[in-house]
Tab-separated table of C-alpha atoms in Angstrom:
chain	number	residue	atom	x	y	z
A	1	MET	CA	0.457	0.258	0.128
A	2	THR	CA	1.441	3.103	-0.844
A	3	VAL	CA	1.960	5.867	1.439
A	4	VAL	CA	0.733	9.801	1.212
A	5	SER	CA	2.541	11.863	2.956
A	6	GLN	CA	0.384	15.150	4.399
A	7	ASP	CA	3.242	17.781	2.218
A	8	THR	CA	1.881	15.622	-0.583
A	9	GLN	CA	-2.153	15.790	-0.332
A	10	GLU	CA	-0.957	19.522	0.867
A	11	ALA	CA	0.240	19.783	-2.584
A	12	THR	CA	-1.957	18.214	-4.192
A	13	GLU	CA	-5.524	19.449	-2.955
A	14	VAL	CA	-3.610	23.585	-4.087
A	15	SER	CA	-2.941	22.001	-7.870
A	16	GLU	CA	-7.075	20.902	-7.993
A	17	ARG	CA	-7.684	24.591	-6.682
A	18	ALA	CA	-5.700	26.419	-8.376
A	19	HIS	CA	-6.134	25.042	-11.920
A	20	ARG	CA	-10.347	24.209	-11.372
A	21	GLY	CA	-12.737	26.187	-12.653
A	22	GLY	CA	-16.252	27.238	-13.340
A	23	LEU	CA	-19.510	28.800	-12.613
A	24	PRO	CA	-19.579	26.663	-8.540
A	25	SER	CA	-17.048	28.176	-7.835
A	26	TRP	CA	-17.579	31.339	-8.879
A	27	LEU	CA	-20.868	31.454	-7.367
A	28	ARG	CA	-19.304	30.522	-4.352
A	29	ARG	CA	-17.360	32.584	-3.597
A	30	MET	CA	-19.339	36.098	-4.873
A	31	ALA	CA	-21.757	34.935	-2.337
A	32	ALA	CA	-19.570	33.366	0.180
A	33	VAL	CA	-21.827	33.214	3.595
A	34	ASN	CA	-18.960	35.613	4.907
A	35	GLU	CA	-20.600	38.281	3.364
A	36	LEU	CA	-23.845	38.103	5.018
A	37	TRP	CA	-22.973	39.149	8.263
A	38	THR	CA	-21.481	42.462	7.398
A	39	PHE	CA	-23.791	43.218	4.563
A	40	LEU	CA	-26.282	43.141	7.854
A	41	ILE	CA	-24.413	45.521	9.473
A	42	LEU	CA	-24.614	48.054	6.614
A	43	VAL	CA	-28.256	47.761	7.218
A	44	ALA	CA	-28.194	48.476	10.457
A	45	LEU	CA	-26.074	51.438	10.308
A	46	VAL	CA	-28.676	52.504	7.450
A	47	ALA	CA	-31.713	52.003	9.373
A	48	PHE	CA	-29.947	53.442	12.657
A	49	PHE	CA	-29.281	56.672	10.778
A	50	THR	CA	-32.804	56.904	9.660
A	51	ALA	CA	-34.461	56.538	12.528
A	52	ALA	CA	-32.011	59.848	14.270
A	53	ALA	CA	-32.194	61.589	11.402
A	54	PRO	CA	-35.581	61.419	9.270
A	55	GLY	CA	-35.700	63.102	5.862
A	56	LYS	CA	-32.166	63.804	6.397
A	57	PHE	CA	-30.237	61.142	6.220
A	58	PHE	CA	-32.046	58.768	3.828
A	59	THR	CA	-32.001	61.035	0.574
A	60	ALA	CA	-30.857	60.812	-3.178
A	61	TYR	CA	-28.019	63.661	-2.707
A	62	ASN	CA	-26.480	61.572	0.786
A	63	PHE	CA	-26.338	58.755	-0.630
A	64	THR	CA	-24.811	59.900	-3.593
A	65	GLN	CA	-22.170	61.586	-1.461
A	66	ILE	CA	-21.187	58.252	0.179
A	67	GLY	CA	-20.860	56.970	-3.176
A	68	VAL	CA	-18.281	59.127	-4.486
A	69	ASN	CA	-16.122	59.232	-1.358
A	70	ALA	CA	-16.731	56.230	-1.695
A	71	ALA	CA	-15.416	55.249	-4.609
A	72	ILE	CA	-11.510	55.789	-4.034
A	73	TYR	CA	-11.471	53.149	-1.112
A	74	LEU	CA	-12.963	50.266	-3.457
A	75	VAL	CA	-10.690	50.792	-6.279
A	76	LEU	CA	-7.824	50.640	-3.440
A	77	GLY	CA	-9.902	47.577	-1.351
A	78	VAL	CA	-10.205	46.503	-4.930
A	79	GLY	CA	-6.118	46.000	-4.505
A	80	MET	CA	-5.355	44.676	-0.658
A	81	THR	CA	-8.302	42.583	-0.978
A	82	TYR	CA	-5.400	40.249	-3.026
A	83	VAL	CA	-3.020	41.135	-0.859
A	84	ILE	CA	-4.548	40.905	1.743
A	85	ILE	CA	-5.539	37.333	0.746
A	86	THR	CA	-2.256	36.082	0.688
A	87	ALA	CA	-1.551	36.828	4.268
A	88	GLY	CA	0.848	40.477	3.200
A	89	ILE	CA	-0.145	44.044	4.496
A	90	ASP	CA	0.188	47.397	1.742
A	91	LEU	CA	0.649	50.295	4.617
A	92	SER	CA	2.492	52.671	1.658
A	93	ILE	CA	-0.732	52.905	-0.195
A	94	GLY	CA	-1.618	56.583	0.979
A	95	SER	CA	1.647	57.951	0.152
A	96	VAL	CA	1.476	56.050	-3.219
A	97	VAL	CA	-1.575	57.796	-3.480
A	98	VAL	CA	0.214	61.017	-2.878
A	99	LEU	CA	3.647	59.994	-5.125
A	100	ALA	CA	1.195	59.033	-7.964
A	101	ALA	CA	-0.285	62.031	-7.946
A	102	VAL	CA	2.632	64.461	-7.607
A	103	GLY	CA	4.024	62.548	-10.309
A	104	SER	CA	0.833	63.460	-13.041
A	105	GLY	CA	0.331	66.460	-11.187
A	106	LEU	CA	3.993	67.728	-12.215
A	107	TYR	CA	3.879	66.411	-15.648
A	108	ASN	CA	0.213	68.497	-15.799
A	109	ILE	CA	1.573	71.973	-14.242
A	110	HIS	CA	4.790	71.910	-17.188
A	111	HIS	CA	2.153	71.370	-19.881
A	112	GLY	CA	-0.130	72.986	-19.784
A	113	GLY	CA	-2.120	73.366	-16.031
A	114	PRO	CA	-5.580	73.739	-15.981
A	115	ALA	CA	-5.848	74.721	-19.578
A	116	SER	CA	-4.496	71.005	-21.011
A	117	GLY	CA	-4.822	69.483	-23.825
A	118	TRP	CA	-6.906	65.374	-23.279
A	119	THR	CA	-2.950	64.384	-24.519
A	120	THR	CA	-1.332	65.795	-21.320
A	121	VAL	CA	-4.252	64.058	-19.433
A	122	GLY	CA	-3.875	60.917	-21.197
A	123	ILE	CA	-0.108	60.748	-20.455
A	124	CYS	CA	-0.602	61.702	-16.728
A	125	VAL	CA	-2.623	59.267	-16.086
A	126	LEU	CA	-0.490	56.894	-17.930
A	127	ILE	CA	2.485	58.170	-14.791
A	128	ALA	CA	0.401	57.709	-12.202
A	129	LEU	CA	-0.419	54.917	-13.090
A	130	ALA	CA	3.322	53.257	-14.429
A	131	ILE	CA	4.577	55.066	-11.089
A	132	GLY	CA	1.900	53.074	-8.483
A	133	THR	CA	2.703	50.414	-10.275
A	134	ALA	CA	6.172	49.858	-10.224
A	135	TRP	CA	6.447	51.147	-6.602
A	136	GLY	CA	4.142	48.707	-6.376
A	137	ALA	CA	6.172	45.539	-8.027
A	138	LEU	CA	9.179	47.070	-6.198
A	139	GLN	CA	8.009	46.269	-3.156
A	140	GLY	CA	6.662	43.218	-3.495
A	141	ALA	CA	10.130	42.103	-5.088
A	142	LEU	CA	11.343	43.270	-2.089
A	143	ILE	CA	9.225	40.776	-0.149
A	144	SER	CA	9.452	38.063	-2.403
A	145	SER	CA	12.815	37.202	-2.859
A	146	GLY	CA	14.905	39.575	0.062
A	147	LYS	CA	11.865	37.919	2.554
A	148	VAL	CA	10.875	41.493	4.461
A	149	PRO	CA	8.293	40.578	6.305
A	150	PRO	CA	5.255	42.969	4.912
A	151	LEU	CA	4.404	44.791	7.204
A	152	ILE	CA	8.246	46.500	7.595
A	153	VAL	CA	8.260	46.441	3.564
A	154	THR	CA	5.457	48.690	3.610
A	155	LEU	CA	6.149	50.569	6.332
A	156	GLY	CA	9.186	51.716	4.780
A	157	GLY	CA	7.723	52.377	1.463
A	158	LEU	CA	4.784	54.281	2.884
A	159	GLY	CA	7.330	56.668	5.142
A	160	ALA	CA	9.504	56.661	1.639
A	161	ALA	CA	7.167	57.487	-1.256
A	162	LEU	CA	6.017	60.263	1.208
A	163	GLY	CA	8.873	61.489	1.469
A	164	LEU	CA	9.659	61.303	-2.380
A	165	ALA	CA	6.384	63.153	-3.122
A	166	GLU	CA	7.744	66.143	-0.717
A	167	LEU	CA	11.342	66.480	-2.081
A	168	ALA	CA	9.829	67.035	-5.415
A	169	THR	CA	7.233	69.703	-4.294
A	170	GLY	CA	8.917	71.551	-0.752
A	171	GLY	CA	5.868	69.356	1.435
A	172	GLN	CA	3.059	71.906	-0.565
A	173	ASP	CA	0.937	71.122	-2.719
A	174	PRO	CA	1.315	72.652	-6.155
A	175	ALA	CA	-1.092	74.612	-8.371
A	176	GLY	CA	-2.461	72.715	-11.447
A	177	ALA	CA	-1.610	69.667	-10.778
A	178	ALA	CA	-5.423	68.032	-12.261
A	179	SER	CA	-6.722	69.495	-16.079
A	180	ALA	CA	-10.147	70.786	-16.543
A	181	ASN	CA	-10.681	68.939	-18.563
A	182	LEU	CA	-9.660	66.065	-16.352
A	183	GLN	CA	-12.264	67.198	-13.392
A	184	ASN	CA	-15.177	68.324	-15.718
A	185	THR	CA	-15.400	65.121	-16.592
A	186	LEU	CA	-14.558	61.917	-14.160
A	187	GLY	CA	-14.508	64.068	-11.801
A	188	TYR	CA	-18.673	66.020	-12.143
A	189	GLY	CA	-19.467	64.051	-14.954
A	190	ARG	CA	-21.959	61.820	-15.073
A	191	LEU	CA	-23.569	58.498	-16.836
A	192	LEU	CA	-27.117	58.382	-16.835
A	193	GLY	CA	-27.312	60.033	-13.551
A	194	ILE	CA	-24.640	58.141	-12.119
A	195	PRO	CA	-21.172	60.063	-11.595
A	196	TRP	CA	-19.160	58.946	-13.827
A	197	LEU	CA	-16.370	58.313	-10.618
A	198	VAL	CA	-18.377	55.987	-9.228
A	199	VAL	CA	-18.736	53.897	-13.080
A	200	LEU	CA	-15.531	53.721	-12.578
A	201	ALA	CA	-15.269	51.856	-9.539
A	202	ALA	CA	-17.477	49.691	-10.480
A	203	ALA	CA	-15.935	48.526	-13.475
A	204	VAL	CA	-12.806	48.056	-11.589
A	205	THR	CA	-14.187	45.642	-8.605
A	206	LEU	CA	-16.749	43.788	-11.286
A	207	ILE	CA	-13.150	42.882	-13.605
A	208	PHE	CA	-11.373	42.384	-10.684
A	209	GLY	CA	-13.859	40.310	-8.811
A	210	LEU	CA	-14.023	37.962	-11.792
A	211	VAL	CA	-10.311	37.567	-12.024
A	212	LEU	CA	-10.404	36.414	-8.817
A	213	GLY	CA	-13.627	33.761	-8.254
A	214	ARG	CA	-13.379	32.798	-12.062
A	215	THR	CA	-9.304	32.384	-13.186
A	216	ARG	CA	-6.160	31.176	-12.619
A	217	PHE	CA	-4.513	34.075	-11.220
A	218	GLY	CA	-7.613	34.150	-8.632
A	219	ASN	CA	-7.189	31.023	-8.049
A	220	TYR	CA	-3.442	31.102	-7.172
A	221	THR	CA	-4.085	34.094	-5.393
A	222	LEU	CA	-5.836	31.840	-2.956
A	223	ALA	CA	-3.337	29.627	-2.863
A	224	ILE	CA	-0.758	31.166	-1.964
A	225	GLY	CA	-2.613	32.941	1.105
A	226	SER	CA	-3.647	28.743	1.963
A	227	ASN	CA	-0.355	27.610	2.074
A	228	PRO	CA	2.732	29.686	0.535
A	229	ALA	CA	4.962	26.129	0.307
A	230	ALA	CA	2.508	23.684	-0.855
A	231	ALA	CA	1.284	26.023	-3.787
A	232	GLN	CA	4.735	26.592	-4.016
A	233	ARG	CA	5.414	22.415	-4.329
A	234	ALA	CA	2.006	22.506	-6.946
A	235	GLY	CA	3.712	24.694	-9.511
A	236	VAL	CA	3.392	27.883	-8.967
A	237	ARG	CA	5.608	30.951	-8.803
A	238	VAL	CA	4.885	31.896	-5.703
A	239	GLY	CA	7.707	35.028	-5.253
A	240	ARG	CA	7.306	36.457	-8.935
A	241	HIS	CA	2.787	35.532	-8.677
A	242	LEU	CA	4.087	38.034	-5.106
A	243	VAL	CA	5.306	40.443	-7.133
A	244	LYS	CA	2.168	40.416	-9.274
A	245	VAL	CA	-0.154	40.881	-7.020
A	246	TYR	CA	1.969	43.734	-4.955
A	247	ALA	CA	2.162	45.332	-9.248
A	248	LEU	CA	-2.290	45.588	-9.639
A	249	MET	CA	-2.151	47.140	-5.741
A	250	GLY	CA	-0.206	50.181	-7.009
A	251	LEU	CA	-1.976	50.485	-10.432
A	252	LEU	CA	-4.959	50.270	-8.443
A	253	ALA	CA	-3.455	53.206	-5.912
A	254	GLY	CA	-2.186	54.726	-8.922
A	255	LEU	CA	-5.940	54.958	-10.224
A	256	GLY	CA	-7.058	56.504	-7.171
A	257	ALA	CA	-4.151	58.674	-7.340
A	258	VAL	CA	-6.143	60.279	-10.391
A	259	MET	CA	-9.540	59.803	-9.263
A	260	TRP	CA	-9.015	62.132	-6.690
A	261	LEU	CA	-6.510	65.024	-9.342
A	262	ALA	CA	-10.370	64.712	-10.259
A	263	SER	CA	-12.169	64.349	-8.002
A	264	TYR	CA	-10.770	67.361	-6.296
A	265	GLY	CA	-7.778	68.908	-8.470
A	266	THR	CA	-5.025	68.935	-5.595
A	267	THR	CA	-2.007	66.100	-4.660
A	268	SER	CA	-3.634	66.445	-1.341
A	269	ILE	CA	0.219	65.624	0.427
A	270	ALA	CA	-1.047	65.786	3.929
A	271	GLY	CA	-4.316	64.582	3.154
A	272	HIS	CA	-4.056	60.844	2.944
A	273	SER	CA	-2.344	59.449	6.882
A	274	THR	CA	-5.403	57.014	7.324
A	275	ASP	CA	-5.982	55.980	3.687
A	276	ASN	CA	-4.552	52.295	4.901
A	277	LEU	CA	-6.693	51.888	7.914
A	278	LYS	CA	-9.746	53.300	6.272
A	279	VAL	CA	-8.421	50.686	3.255
A	280	ILE	CA	-7.622	47.753	5.447
A	281	THR	CA	-11.527	48.205	7.939
A	282	ALA	CA	-13.173	47.721	4.591
A	283	VAL	CA	-11.048	44.955	3.055
A	284	VAL	CA	-11.717	42.962	6.896
A	285	LEU	CA	-14.743	43.852	7.770
A	286	GLY	CA	-16.355	42.486	4.462
A	287	GLY	CA	-14.821	39.405	5.326
A	288	THR	CA	-11.908	38.831	4.233
A	289	SER	CA	-8.935	36.624	6.987
A	290	LEU	CA	-5.694	39.129	7.880
A	291	PHE	CA	-4.417	34.923	8.002
A	292	GLY	CA	-4.700	34.440	4.615
A	293	GLY	CA	-6.277	32.327	2.257
A	294	ARG	CA	-9.357	33.804	2.375
A	295	GLY	CA	-11.511	37.060	0.844
A	296	SER	CA	-13.246	38.530	-1.500
A	297	VAL	CA	-14.333	41.554	-3.941
A	298	LEU	CA	-17.969	41.788	-2.868
A	299	GLY	CA	-17.351	41.358	0.468
A	300	THR	CA	-14.969	44.261	0.090
A	301	VAL	CA	-17.525	46.639	-1.499
A	302	ILE	CA	-19.681	45.966	1.278
A	303	GLY	CA	-17.174	46.375	3.885
A	304	VAL	CA	-16.193	50.135	1.759
A	305	PHE	CA	-19.208	50.692	2.321
A	306	ILE	CA	-19.152	50.596	5.655
A	307	PRO	CA	-17.420	52.969	6.906
A	308	ALA	CA	-18.357	55.352	4.728
A	309	VAL	CA	-21.966	54.940	5.647
A	310	LEU	CA	-20.948	55.261	9.411
A	311	THR	CA	-18.786	58.172	8.454
A	312	THR	CA	-21.890	60.660	6.593
A	313	GLY	CA	-24.564	59.402	9.011
A	314	LEU	CA	-21.767	60.932	12.581
A	315	ILE	CA	-21.539	63.898	10.849
A	316	VAL	CA	-25.424	64.268	10.106
A	317	ILE	CA	-26.362	63.469	13.549
A	318	GLY	CA	-23.368	66.501	14.410
A	319	VAL	CA	-21.377	64.124	15.373
A	320	GLN	CA	-17.857	65.566	15.311
A	321	GLN	CA	-15.135	64.836	13.185
A	322	TYR	CA	-12.674	63.445	16.095
A	323	TRP	CA	-15.240	60.396	16.656
A	324	GLN	CA	-14.937	59.479	13.089
A	325	ASP	CA	-11.690	58.582	13.546
A	326	VAL	CA	-12.241	57.178	16.575
A	327	ALA	CA	-15.124	55.023	15.811
A	328	VAL	CA	-13.574	53.541	12.474
A	329	GLY	CA	-10.865	52.263	14.955
A	330	VAL	CA	-12.830	50.585	16.745
A	331	VAL	CA	-14.256	48.805	13.775
A	332	LEU	CA	-11.517	48.041	12.961
A	333	VAL	CA	-10.110	46.490	15.876
A	334	ALA	CA	-14.105	44.636	16.189
A	335	ALA	CA	-13.718	43.408	12.520
A	336	VAL	CA	-10.231	41.721	13.539
A	337	TYR	CA	-11.651	40.037	16.231
A	338	ILE	CA	-14.648	38.323	15.094
A	339	ASP	CA	-12.074	37.283	11.915
A	340	HIS	CA	-10.474	35.477	14.916
A	341	THR	CA	-13.346	33.892	16.821
A	342	ARG	CA	-14.645	32.645	12.593
A	343	ARG	CA	-10.410	31.246	12.240
A	344	THR	CA	-10.184	29.789	15.557
A	345	SER	CA	-13.659	28.150	16.076
A	346	ARG	CA	-13.434	26.454	12.503
A	347	GLU	CA	-9.932	24.940	13.637
A	348	ARG	CA	-11.434	23.691	16.367
A	349	ARG	CA	-14.319	21.290	13.812
């Protein structure tokens, strides 16, 4: 009788998971029960603020603003979902948004400023995407090849990216960083009454939700988070894949920079210090495990709207701004605790 080792069995399971496709798997990931409790929290928040501020919170204007405010964080959250599924983390995203916005903005300033044409706008978009992707790939290479923990690499990246942005601008937001063409379309424009920022965020969410649930890239991401050693034995090039995942995070941070410039017209160098907290909170709230191997883009969508609804609702009922940050921090700790409890419960079964 042939004895099969536990490692071989794990490798076989990961291989099957990595190469398994089809609609049932996609449906399970896109509509997993992990998202149910998160959705119920979102519904409860909406109900609470609707009752607390009758006629003020539950309005079309408020929900449109919530969608616009959440759009950038949703794009960043999609990238963070992939990163955290691999049992990684990226603390640098706010600084990468700033660096990409500064690189794009400085080019725009020297090629027409607010009056720049569409060719310049296109180049600025490419610059932001390239800076974000390159920074993410560099961090991924350090994590995979240098064997440096993601927490350390991205914490260093947080300071380095922000420092480079400040060196390039003298620490001041440069005037004329965004083209009026970009702002009037992506920033303020609408498609069938829906803001373009929301449309873009929805498109990114749909595309990368399908990538995670229906492609080999998504299966490899989940497999690495579950057991990187077994994934390696199953033929997955773990190091190379991690570089791609962090490059994807950087790409979406660059896209977030473009959306920020379109929406606010400035680089906001000092305005992104808590982006990592907000995005990680949303992703973990959405059911993605900080221990890796489990998560979905659908959950992240729900998770992004919880802090957005919470912040807007607190403003509507007149709570001081400082309490908003406290509330988001408490929600993050609660989400991590719930995730740990669920994980421990599964392991005991």
